[in-house]
mmCIF file of C-alpha atoms and ligand atoms in Angstrom:
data_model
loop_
_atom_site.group_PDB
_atom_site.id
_atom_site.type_symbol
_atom_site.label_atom_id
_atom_site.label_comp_id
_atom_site.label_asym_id
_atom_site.label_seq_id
_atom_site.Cartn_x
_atom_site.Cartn_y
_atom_site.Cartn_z
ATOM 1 C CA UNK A 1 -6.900 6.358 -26.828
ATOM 2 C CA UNK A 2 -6.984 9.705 -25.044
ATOM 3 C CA UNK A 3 -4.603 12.296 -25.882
ATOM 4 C CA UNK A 4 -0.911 12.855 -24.655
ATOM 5 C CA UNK A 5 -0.328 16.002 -22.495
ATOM 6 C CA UNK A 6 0.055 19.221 -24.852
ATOM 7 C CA UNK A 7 2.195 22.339 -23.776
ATOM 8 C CA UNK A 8 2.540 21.051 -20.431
ATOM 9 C CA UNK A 9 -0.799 19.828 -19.916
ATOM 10 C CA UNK A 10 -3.128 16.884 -21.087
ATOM 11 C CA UNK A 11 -6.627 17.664 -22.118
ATOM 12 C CA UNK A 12 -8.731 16.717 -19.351
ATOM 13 C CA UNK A 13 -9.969 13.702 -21.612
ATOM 14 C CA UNK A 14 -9.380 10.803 -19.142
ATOM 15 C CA UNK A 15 -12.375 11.459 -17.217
ATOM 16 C CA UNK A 16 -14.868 12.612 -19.877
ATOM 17 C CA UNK A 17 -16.179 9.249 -20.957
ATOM 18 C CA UNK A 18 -17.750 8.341 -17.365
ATOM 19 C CA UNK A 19 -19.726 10.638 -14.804
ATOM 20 C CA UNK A 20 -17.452 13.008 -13.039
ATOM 21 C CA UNK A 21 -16.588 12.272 -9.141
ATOM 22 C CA UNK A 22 -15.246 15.105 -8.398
ATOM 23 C CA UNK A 23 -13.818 18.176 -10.019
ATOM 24 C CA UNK A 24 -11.597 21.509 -9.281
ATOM 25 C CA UNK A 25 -12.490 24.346 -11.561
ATOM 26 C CA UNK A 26 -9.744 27.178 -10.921
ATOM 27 C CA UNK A 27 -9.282 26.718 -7.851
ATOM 28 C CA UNK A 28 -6.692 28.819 -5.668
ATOM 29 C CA UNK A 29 -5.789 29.161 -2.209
ATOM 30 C CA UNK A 30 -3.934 31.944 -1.003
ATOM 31 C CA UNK A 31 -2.333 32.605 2.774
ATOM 32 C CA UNK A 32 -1.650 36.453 2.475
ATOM 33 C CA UNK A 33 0.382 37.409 -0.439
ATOM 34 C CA UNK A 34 1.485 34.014 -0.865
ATOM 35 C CA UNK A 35 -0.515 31.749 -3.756
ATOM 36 C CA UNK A 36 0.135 27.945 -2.253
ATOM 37 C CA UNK A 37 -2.432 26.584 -5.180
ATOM 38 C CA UNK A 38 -2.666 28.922 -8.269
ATOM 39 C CA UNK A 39 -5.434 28.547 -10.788
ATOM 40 C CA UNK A 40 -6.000 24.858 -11.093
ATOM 41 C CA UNK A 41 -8.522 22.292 -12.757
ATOM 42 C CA UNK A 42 -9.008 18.793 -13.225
ATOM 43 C CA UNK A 43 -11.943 16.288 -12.811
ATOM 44 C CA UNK A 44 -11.787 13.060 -11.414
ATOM 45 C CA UNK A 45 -14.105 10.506 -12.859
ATOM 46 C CA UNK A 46 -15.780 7.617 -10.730
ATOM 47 C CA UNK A 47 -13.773 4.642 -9.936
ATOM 48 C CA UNK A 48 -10.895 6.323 -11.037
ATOM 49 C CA UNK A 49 -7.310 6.231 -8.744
ATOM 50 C CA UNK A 50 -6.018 9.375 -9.153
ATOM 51 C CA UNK A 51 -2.545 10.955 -8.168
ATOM 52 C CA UNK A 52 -0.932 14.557 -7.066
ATOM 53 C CA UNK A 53 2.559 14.274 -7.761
ATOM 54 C CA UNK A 54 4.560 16.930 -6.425
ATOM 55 C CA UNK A 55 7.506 17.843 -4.046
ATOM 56 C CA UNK A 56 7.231 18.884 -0.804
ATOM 57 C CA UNK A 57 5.313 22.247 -0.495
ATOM 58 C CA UNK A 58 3.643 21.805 -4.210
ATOM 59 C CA UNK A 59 -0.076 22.547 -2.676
ATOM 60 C CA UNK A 60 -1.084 18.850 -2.520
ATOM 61 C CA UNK A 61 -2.010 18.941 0.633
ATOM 62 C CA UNK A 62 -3.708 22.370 0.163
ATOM 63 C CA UNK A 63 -5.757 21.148 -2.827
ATOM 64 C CA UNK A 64 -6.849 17.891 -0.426
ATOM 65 C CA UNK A 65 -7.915 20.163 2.213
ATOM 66 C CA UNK A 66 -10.174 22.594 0.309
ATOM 67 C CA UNK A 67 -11.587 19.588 -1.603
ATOM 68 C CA UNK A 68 -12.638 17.839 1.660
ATOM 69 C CA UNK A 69 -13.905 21.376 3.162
ATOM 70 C CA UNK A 70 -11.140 21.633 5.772
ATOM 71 C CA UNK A 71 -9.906 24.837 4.752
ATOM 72 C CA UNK A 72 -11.905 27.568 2.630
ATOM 73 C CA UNK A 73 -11.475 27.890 -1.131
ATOM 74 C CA UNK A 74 -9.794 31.656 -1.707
ATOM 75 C CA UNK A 75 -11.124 31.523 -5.716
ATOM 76 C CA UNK A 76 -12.456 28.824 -8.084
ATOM 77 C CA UNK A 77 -14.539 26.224 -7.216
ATOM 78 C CA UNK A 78 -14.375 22.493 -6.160
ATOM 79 C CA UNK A 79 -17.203 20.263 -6.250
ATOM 80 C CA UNK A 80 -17.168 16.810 -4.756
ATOM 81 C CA UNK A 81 -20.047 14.079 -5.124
ATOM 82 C CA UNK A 82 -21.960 16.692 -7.001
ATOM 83 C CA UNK A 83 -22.058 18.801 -4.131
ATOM 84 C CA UNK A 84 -20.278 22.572 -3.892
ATOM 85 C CA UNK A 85 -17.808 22.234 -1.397
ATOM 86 C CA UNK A 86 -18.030 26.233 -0.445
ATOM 87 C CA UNK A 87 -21.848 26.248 -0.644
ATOM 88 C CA UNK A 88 -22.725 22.505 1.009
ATOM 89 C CA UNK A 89 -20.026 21.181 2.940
ATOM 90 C CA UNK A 90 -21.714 19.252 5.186
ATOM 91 C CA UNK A 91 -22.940 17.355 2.074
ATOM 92 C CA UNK A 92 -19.506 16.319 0.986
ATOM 93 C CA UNK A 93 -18.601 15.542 4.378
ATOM 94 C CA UNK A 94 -21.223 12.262 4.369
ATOM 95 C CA UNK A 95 -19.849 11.213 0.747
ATOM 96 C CA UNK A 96 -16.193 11.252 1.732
ATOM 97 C CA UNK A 97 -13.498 9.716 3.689
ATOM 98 C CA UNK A 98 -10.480 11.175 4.215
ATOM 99 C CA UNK A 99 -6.598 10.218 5.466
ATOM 100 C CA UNK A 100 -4.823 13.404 6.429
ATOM 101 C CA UNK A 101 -1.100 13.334 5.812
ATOM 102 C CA UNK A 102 -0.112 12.677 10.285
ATOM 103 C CA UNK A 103 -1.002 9.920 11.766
ATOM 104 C CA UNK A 104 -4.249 10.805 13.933
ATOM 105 C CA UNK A 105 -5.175 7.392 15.416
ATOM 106 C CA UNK A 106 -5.360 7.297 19.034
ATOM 107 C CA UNK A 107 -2.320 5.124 20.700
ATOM 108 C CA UNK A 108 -4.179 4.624 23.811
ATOM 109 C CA UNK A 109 -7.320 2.982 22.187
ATOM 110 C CA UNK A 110 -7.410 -0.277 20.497
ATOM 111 C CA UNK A 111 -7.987 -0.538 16.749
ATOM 112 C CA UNK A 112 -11.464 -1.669 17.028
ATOM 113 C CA UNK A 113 -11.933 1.187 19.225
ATOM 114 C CA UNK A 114 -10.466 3.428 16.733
ATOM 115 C CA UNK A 115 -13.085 2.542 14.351
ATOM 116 C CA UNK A 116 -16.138 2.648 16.858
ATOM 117 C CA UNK A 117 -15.364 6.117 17.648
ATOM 118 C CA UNK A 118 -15.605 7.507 14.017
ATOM 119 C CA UNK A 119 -18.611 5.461 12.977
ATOM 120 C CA UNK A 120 -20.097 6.838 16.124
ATOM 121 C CA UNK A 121 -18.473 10.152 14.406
ATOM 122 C CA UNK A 122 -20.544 9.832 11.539
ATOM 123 C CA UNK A 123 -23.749 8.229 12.997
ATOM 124 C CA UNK A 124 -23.358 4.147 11.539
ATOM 125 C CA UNK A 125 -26.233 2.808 13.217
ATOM 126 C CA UNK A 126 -24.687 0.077 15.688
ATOM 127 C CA UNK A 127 -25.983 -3.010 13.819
ATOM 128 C CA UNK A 128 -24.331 -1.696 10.849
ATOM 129 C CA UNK A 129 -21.370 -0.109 12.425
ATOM 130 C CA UNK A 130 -19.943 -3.561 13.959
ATOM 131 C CA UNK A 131 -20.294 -4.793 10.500
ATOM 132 C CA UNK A 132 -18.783 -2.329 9.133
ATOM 133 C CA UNK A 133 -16.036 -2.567 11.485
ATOM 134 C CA UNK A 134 -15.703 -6.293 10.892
ATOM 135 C CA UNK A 135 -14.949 -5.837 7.322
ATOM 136 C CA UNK A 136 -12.932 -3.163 7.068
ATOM 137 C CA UNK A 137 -10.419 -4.959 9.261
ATOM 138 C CA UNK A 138 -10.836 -7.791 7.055
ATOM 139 C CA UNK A 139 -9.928 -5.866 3.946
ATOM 140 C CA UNK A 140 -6.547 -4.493 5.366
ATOM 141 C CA UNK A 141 -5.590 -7.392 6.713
ATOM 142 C CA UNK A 142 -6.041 -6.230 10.634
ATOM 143 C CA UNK A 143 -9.025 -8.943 11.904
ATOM 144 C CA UNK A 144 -6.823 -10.318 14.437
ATOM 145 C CA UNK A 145 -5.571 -7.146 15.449
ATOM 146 C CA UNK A 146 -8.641 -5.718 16.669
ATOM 147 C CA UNK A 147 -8.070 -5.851 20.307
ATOM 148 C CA UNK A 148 -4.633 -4.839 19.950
ATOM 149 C CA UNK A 149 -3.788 -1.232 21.743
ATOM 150 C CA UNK A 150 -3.046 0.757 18.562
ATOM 151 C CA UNK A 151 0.283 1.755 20.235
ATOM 152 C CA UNK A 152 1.560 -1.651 19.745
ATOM 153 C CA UNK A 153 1.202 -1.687 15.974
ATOM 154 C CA UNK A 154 4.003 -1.083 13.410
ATOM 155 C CA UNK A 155 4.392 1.828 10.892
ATOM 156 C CA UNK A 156 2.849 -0.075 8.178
ATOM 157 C CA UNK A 157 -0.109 -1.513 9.831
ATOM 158 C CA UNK A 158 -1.292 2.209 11.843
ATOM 159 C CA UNK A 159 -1.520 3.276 7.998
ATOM 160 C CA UNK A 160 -3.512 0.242 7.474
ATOM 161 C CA UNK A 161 -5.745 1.124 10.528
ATOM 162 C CA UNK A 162 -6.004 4.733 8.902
ATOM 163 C CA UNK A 163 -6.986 3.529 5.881
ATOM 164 C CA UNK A 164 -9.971 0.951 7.565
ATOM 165 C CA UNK A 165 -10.982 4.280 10.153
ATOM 166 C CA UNK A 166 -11.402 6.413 6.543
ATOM 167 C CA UNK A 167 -13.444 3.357 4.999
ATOM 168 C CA UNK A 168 -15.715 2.583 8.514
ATOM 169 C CA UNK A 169 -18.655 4.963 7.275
ATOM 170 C CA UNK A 170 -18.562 3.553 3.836
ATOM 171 C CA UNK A 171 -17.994 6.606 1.604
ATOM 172 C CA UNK A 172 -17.894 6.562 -2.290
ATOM 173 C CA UNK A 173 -14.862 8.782 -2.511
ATOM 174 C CA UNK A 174 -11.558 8.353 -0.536
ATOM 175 C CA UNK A 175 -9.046 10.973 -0.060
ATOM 176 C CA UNK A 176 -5.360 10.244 1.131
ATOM 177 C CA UNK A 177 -2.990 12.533 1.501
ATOM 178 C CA UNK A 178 0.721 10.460 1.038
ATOM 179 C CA UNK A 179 -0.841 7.235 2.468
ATOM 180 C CA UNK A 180 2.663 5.368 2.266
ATOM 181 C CA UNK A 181 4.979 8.187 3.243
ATOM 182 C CA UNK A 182 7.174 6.701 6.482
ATOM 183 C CA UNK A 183 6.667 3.179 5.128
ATOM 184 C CA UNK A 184 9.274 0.926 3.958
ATOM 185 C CA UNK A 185 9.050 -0.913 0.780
ATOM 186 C CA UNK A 186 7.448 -3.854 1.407
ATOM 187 C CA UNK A 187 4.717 -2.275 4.008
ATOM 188 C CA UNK A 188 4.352 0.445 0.669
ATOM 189 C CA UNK A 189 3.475 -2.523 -1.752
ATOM 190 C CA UNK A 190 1.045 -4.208 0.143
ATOM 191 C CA UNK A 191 -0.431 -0.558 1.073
ATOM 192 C CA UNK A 192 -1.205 -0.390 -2.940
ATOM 193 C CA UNK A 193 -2.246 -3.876 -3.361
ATOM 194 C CA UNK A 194 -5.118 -2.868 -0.790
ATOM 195 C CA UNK A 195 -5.662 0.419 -1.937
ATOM 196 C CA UNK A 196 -6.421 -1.642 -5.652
ATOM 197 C CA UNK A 197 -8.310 -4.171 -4.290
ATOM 198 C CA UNK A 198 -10.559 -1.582 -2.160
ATOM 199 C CA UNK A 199 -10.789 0.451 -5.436
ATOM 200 C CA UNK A 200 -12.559 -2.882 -6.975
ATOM 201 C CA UNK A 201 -14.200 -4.416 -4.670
ATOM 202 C CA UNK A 202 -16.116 -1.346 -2.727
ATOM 203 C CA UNK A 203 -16.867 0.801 -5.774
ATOM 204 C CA UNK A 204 -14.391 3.850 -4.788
ATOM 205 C CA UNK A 205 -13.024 6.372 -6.605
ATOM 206 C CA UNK A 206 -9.384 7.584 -5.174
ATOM 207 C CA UNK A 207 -7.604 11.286 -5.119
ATOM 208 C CA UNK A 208 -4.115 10.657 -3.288
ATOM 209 C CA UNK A 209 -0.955 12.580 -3.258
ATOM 210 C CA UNK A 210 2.286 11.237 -3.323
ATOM 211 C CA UNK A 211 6.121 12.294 -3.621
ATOM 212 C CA UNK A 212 6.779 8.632 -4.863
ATOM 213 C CA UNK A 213 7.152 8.197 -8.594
ATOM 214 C CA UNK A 214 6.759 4.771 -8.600
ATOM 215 C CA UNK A 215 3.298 4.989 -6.451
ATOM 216 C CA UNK A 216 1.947 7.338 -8.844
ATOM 217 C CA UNK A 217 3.325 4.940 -11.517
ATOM 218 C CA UNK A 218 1.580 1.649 -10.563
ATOM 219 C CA UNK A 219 -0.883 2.880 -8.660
ATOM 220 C CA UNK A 220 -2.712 5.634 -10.359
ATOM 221 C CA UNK A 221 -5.062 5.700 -13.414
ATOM 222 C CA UNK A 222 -4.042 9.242 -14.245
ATOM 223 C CA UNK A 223 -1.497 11.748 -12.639
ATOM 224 C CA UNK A 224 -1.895 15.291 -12.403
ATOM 225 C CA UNK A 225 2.039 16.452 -11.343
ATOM 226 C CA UNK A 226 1.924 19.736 -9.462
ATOM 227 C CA UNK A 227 4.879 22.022 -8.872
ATOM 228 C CA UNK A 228 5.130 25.279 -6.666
ATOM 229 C CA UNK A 229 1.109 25.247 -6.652
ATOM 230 C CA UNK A 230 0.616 24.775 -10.199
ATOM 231 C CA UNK A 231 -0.707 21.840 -12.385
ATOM 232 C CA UNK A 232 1.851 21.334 -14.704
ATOM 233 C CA UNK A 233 1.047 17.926 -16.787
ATOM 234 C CA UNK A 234 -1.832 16.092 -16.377
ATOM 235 C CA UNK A 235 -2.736 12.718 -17.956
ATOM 236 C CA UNK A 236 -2.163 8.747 -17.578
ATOM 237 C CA UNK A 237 1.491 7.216 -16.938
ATOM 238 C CA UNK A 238 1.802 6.467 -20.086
ATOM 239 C CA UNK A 239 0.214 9.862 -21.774
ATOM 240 C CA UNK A 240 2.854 11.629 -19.844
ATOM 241 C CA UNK A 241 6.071 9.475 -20.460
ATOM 242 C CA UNK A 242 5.399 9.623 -24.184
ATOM 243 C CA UNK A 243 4.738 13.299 -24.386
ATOM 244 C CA UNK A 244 8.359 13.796 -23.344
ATOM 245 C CA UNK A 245 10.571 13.588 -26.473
ATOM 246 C CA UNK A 246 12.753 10.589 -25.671
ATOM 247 C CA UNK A 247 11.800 6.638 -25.312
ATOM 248 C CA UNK A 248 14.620 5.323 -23.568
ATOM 249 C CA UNK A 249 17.415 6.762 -20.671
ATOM 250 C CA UNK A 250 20.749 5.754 -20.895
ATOM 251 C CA UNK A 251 22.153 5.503 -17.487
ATOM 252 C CA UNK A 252 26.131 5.509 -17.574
ATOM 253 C CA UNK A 253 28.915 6.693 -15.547
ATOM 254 C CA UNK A 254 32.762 7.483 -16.525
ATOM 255 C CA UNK A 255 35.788 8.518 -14.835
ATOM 256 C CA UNK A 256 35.223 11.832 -16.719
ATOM 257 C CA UNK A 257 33.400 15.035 -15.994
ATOM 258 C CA UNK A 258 33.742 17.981 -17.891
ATOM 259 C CA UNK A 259 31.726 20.111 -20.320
ATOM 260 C CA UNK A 260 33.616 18.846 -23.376
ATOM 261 C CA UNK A 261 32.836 15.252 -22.328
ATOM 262 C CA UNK A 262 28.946 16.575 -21.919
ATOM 263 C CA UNK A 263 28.764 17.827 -25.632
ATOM 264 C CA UNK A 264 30.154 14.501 -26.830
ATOM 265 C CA UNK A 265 27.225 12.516 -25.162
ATOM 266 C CA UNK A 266 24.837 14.997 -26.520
ATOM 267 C CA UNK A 267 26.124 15.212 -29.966
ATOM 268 C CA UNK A 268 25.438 11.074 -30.155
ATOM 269 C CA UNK A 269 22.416 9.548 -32.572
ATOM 270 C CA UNK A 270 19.004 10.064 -30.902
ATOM 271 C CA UNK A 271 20.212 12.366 -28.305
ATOM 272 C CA UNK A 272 17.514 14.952 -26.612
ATOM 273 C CA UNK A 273 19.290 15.980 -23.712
ATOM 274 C CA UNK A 274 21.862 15.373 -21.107
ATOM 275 C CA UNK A 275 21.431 15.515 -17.355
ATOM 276 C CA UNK A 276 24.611 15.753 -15.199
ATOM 277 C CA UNK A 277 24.396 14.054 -11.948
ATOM 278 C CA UNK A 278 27.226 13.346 -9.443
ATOM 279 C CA UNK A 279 30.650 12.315 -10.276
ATOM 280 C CA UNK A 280 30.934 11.566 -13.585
ATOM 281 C CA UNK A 281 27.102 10.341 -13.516
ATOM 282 C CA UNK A 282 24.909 11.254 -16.786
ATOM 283 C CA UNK A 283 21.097 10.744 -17.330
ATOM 284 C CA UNK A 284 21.320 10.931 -21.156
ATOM 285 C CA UNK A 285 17.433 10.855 -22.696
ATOM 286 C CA UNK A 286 17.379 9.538 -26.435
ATOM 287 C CA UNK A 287 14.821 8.569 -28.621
ATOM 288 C CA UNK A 288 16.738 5.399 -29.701
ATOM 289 C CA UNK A 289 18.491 3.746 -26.515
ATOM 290 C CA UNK A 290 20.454 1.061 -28.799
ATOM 291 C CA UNK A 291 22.029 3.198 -31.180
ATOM 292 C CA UNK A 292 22.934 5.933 -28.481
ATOM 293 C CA UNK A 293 24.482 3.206 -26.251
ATOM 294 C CA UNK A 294 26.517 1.411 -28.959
ATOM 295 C CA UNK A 295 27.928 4.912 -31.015
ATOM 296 C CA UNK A 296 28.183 5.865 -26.745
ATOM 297 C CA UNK A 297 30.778 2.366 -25.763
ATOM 298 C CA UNK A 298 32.802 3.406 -29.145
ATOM 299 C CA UNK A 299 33.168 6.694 -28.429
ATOM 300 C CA UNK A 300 34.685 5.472 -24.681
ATOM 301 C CA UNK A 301 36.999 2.628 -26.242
ATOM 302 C CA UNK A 302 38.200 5.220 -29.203
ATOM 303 C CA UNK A 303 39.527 7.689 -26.762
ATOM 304 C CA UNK A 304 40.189 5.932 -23.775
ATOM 305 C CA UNK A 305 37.463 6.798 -21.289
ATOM 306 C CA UNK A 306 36.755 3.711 -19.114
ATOM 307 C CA UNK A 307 33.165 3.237 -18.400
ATOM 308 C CA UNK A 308 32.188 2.478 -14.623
ATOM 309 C CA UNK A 309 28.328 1.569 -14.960
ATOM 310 C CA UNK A 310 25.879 1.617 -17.802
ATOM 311 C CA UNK A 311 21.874 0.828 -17.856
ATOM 312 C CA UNK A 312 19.604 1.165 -20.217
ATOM 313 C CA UNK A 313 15.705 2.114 -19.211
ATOM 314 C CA UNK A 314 12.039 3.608 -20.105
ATOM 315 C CA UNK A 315 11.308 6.910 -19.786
ATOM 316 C CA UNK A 316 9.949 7.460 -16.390
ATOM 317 C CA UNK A 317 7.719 9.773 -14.326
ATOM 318 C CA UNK A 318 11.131 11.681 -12.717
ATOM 319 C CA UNK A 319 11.779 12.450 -16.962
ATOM 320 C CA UNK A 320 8.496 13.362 -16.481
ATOM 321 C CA UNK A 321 8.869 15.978 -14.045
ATOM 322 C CA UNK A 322 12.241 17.137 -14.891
ATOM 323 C CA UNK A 323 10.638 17.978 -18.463
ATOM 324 C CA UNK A 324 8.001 20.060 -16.961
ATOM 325 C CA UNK A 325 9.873 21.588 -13.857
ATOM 326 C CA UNK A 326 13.214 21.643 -14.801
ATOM 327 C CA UNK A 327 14.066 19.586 -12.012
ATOM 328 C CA UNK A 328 14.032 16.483 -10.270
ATOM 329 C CA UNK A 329 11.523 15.075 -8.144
ATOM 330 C CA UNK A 330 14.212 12.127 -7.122
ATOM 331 C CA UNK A 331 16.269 14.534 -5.435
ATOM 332 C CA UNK A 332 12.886 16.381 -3.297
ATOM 333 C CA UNK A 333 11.917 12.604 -2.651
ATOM 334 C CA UNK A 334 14.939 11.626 -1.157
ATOM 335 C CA UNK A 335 15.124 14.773 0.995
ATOM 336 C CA UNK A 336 11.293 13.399 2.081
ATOM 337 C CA UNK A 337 11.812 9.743 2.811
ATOM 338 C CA UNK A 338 14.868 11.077 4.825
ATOM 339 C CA UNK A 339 12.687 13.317 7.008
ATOM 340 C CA UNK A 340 10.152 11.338 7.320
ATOM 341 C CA UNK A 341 12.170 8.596 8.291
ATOM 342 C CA UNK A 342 14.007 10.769 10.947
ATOM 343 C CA UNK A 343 10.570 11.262 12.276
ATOM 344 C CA UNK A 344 9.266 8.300 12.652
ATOM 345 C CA UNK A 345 8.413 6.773 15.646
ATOM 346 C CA UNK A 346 10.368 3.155 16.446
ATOM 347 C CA UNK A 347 8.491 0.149 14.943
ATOM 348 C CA UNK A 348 7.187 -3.332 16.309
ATOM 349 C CA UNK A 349 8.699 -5.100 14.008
ATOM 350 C CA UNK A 350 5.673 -5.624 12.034
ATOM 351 C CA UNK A 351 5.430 -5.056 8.000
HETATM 352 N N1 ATP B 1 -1.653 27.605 6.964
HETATM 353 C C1 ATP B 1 -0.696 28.017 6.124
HETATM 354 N N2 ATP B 1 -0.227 29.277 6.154
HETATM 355 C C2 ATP B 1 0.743 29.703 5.303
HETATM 356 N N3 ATP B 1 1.311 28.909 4.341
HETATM 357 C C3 ATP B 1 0.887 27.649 4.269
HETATM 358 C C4 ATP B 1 -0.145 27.120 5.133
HETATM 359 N N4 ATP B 1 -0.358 25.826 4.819
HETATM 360 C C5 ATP B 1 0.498 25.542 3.798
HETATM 361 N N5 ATP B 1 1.236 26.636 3.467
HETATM 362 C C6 ATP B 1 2.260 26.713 2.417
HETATM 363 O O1 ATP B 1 1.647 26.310 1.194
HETATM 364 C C7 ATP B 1 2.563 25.572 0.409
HETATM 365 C C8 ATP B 1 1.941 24.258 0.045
HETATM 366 O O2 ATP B 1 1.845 23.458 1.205
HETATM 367 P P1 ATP B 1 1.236 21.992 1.188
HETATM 368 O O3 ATP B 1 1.197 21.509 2.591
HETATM 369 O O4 ATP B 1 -0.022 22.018 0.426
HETATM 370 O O5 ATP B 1 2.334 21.218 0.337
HETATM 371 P P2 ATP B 1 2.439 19.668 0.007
HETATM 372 O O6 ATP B 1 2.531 19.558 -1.472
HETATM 373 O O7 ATP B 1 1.367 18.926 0.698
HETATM 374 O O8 ATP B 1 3.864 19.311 0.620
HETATM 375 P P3 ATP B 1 4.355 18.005 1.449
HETATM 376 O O9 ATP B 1 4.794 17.006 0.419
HETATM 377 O O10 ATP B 1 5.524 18.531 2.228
HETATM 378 O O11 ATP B 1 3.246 17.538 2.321
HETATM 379 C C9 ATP B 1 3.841 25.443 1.225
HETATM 380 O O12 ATP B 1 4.757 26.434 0.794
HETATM 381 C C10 ATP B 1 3.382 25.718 2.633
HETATM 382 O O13 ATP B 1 4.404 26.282 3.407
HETATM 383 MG MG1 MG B 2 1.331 17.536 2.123
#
């Protein structure tokens, strides 16, 4: 077992055992006086999915671009495929492929089109390139679409395309910057059931950034969560829900709201802390859910409080975050999806 993050941050132990994919060694970027990525490391090892976690304007995007040689490195050093990404970019260029965070598929070609143009990009040799092209439709699920003008596809499937255009050149690391941001649920789900099936079946090893908990979550072997530019856990799911003090979140939701009522819930057995939401909504983290909700419904019944909704869960990733940062991701993703869905274009219909 590999050890659980320590003062805010995991020993880079994940990817020790296997050879290293890619790695960022101190690595800042800086736009005049401001630092947008501040001193960071972490290696990636092969075959590994891993996940930036982070709120909008965390540097995920910044890290992603100096790691795929898009945008200088101010300080530190990043080195992908065993190449220097300052020294031989041109190198990491042929070992990677990359999904930048917009959609950059032409509308006015068709998918298979797309594809042709970035194989040409990247100099497939035609025999290879229309098999190529052949089976990266097949693996996200587009065959049939092929001849289809990509203005005519949803939301969900123009990822999928942008996924197949990143794969066409077969590269042996992927990036993707928020690959399901936009999408809705379902089109999200079957986005990571590709993603995992790509990971297996053509030998890839994933860096993608996210605002979703739950993508990082199930989709990720290890998460590094980044905040304001800085890496501030790093380790599996599960390393990073068990180094915050707490196995269980009680859920629950009175009529009452007031400091006095706060102290109460955080004087109960097991009790770590106490997060306030919204009317009369508490997040209370406990390292024994049972006897915190039990001592919690006496406490209501003895003095009168009637209780309007009570769950019991797992730590998650958000407990995650709000350890480290002090706030909550939940709140930054909402703000996101609501964006991004404003944004959006209108859909075909399709998942
Ligand atoms: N070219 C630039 N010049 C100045 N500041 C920049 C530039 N690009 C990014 N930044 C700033 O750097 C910070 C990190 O931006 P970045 O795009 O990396 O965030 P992100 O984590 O990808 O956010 P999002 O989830 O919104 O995509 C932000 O404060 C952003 O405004
Ligand atoms: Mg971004």
């Amino acid at each position: 077992m590999t050890a659980p993050a320590i003062n805010g941050r995991a020993p880079d132990s994940g990817a020790a055992a296997r050879p290293i994919a890619m790695a960022v060694e101190r690595i800042v970027k800086r736009y005049g006086d401001f630092e947008a990525v501040k001193n960071i490391s972490f290696s990636v090892a092969e075959g590994e999915i891993f996940g930036l976690l982070g709120p909008n304007g965390a540097g995920k995007s910044t890290l992603i671009r100096m790691m795929t040689t898009l945008i200088p490195v101010t300080a530190g050093k990043a080195t992908v495929a065993g190449h220097d990404v300052s020294k031989d970019p041109d190198d990491v260029r042929r070992m990677i492929g990359v999904i930048p965070q917009a959609l950059t598929s032409d509308p006015d070609l068709t998918v298979e089109e797309n594809l042709s143009i970035y194989a040409k990009l990247y100099s497939v040799p035609r025999a290879k390139r229309e098999k190529n092209i052949v089976e990266v439709l097949e693996a996200v699920d587009l065959l049939k679409w092929r001849g289809a003008p990509t203005k005519t596809l949803s939301g969900g499937m123009r990822r999928r395309l942008e996924i197949a255009r990143g794969l066409v050149h077969d590269p042996r690391i992927f990036f993707l910057d928020e690959p399901t941001t936009g999408l809705d649920p379902v089109s999200r789900i079957a986005v990571w059931e590709m993603l995992n099936h790509l990971k297996s079946t053509r030998n890839l090893t994933m860096l993608l950034t996210t605002h979703y908990m739950e993508e990082a979550d199930k989709l990720c072997d290890r998460i590094a969560i980044v905040d304001h530019g800085n890496l501030v856990a790093l380790g599996t799911p599960v390393e990073l829900k068990n180094s915050v003090a707490g196995a269980n979140v009680v859920e629950v939701q009175f009529d009452r709201e007031d400091e006095e009522w706060r102290e109460r819930l955080e004087r109960l057995t097991g009790v770590t802390s106490v997060q306030p939401e919204s009317a009369g909504f508490y997040r209370v983290i406990t390292t024994s859910g049972s006897k915190t909700t039990m001592e919690l419904v006496e406490m209501a019944a003895q003095l009168g409080e009637s209780l309007a909704s009570l769950s019991v869960q797992n730590t998650s990733l958000d407990d995650v975050f709000v350890h480290y940062t002090g706030r909550q991701l939940r709140d930054e993703q909402v703000k996101a999806q609501m964006a991004s869905w404003a944004m959006m274009p209108s859909r075909g219909g399709q998942p």
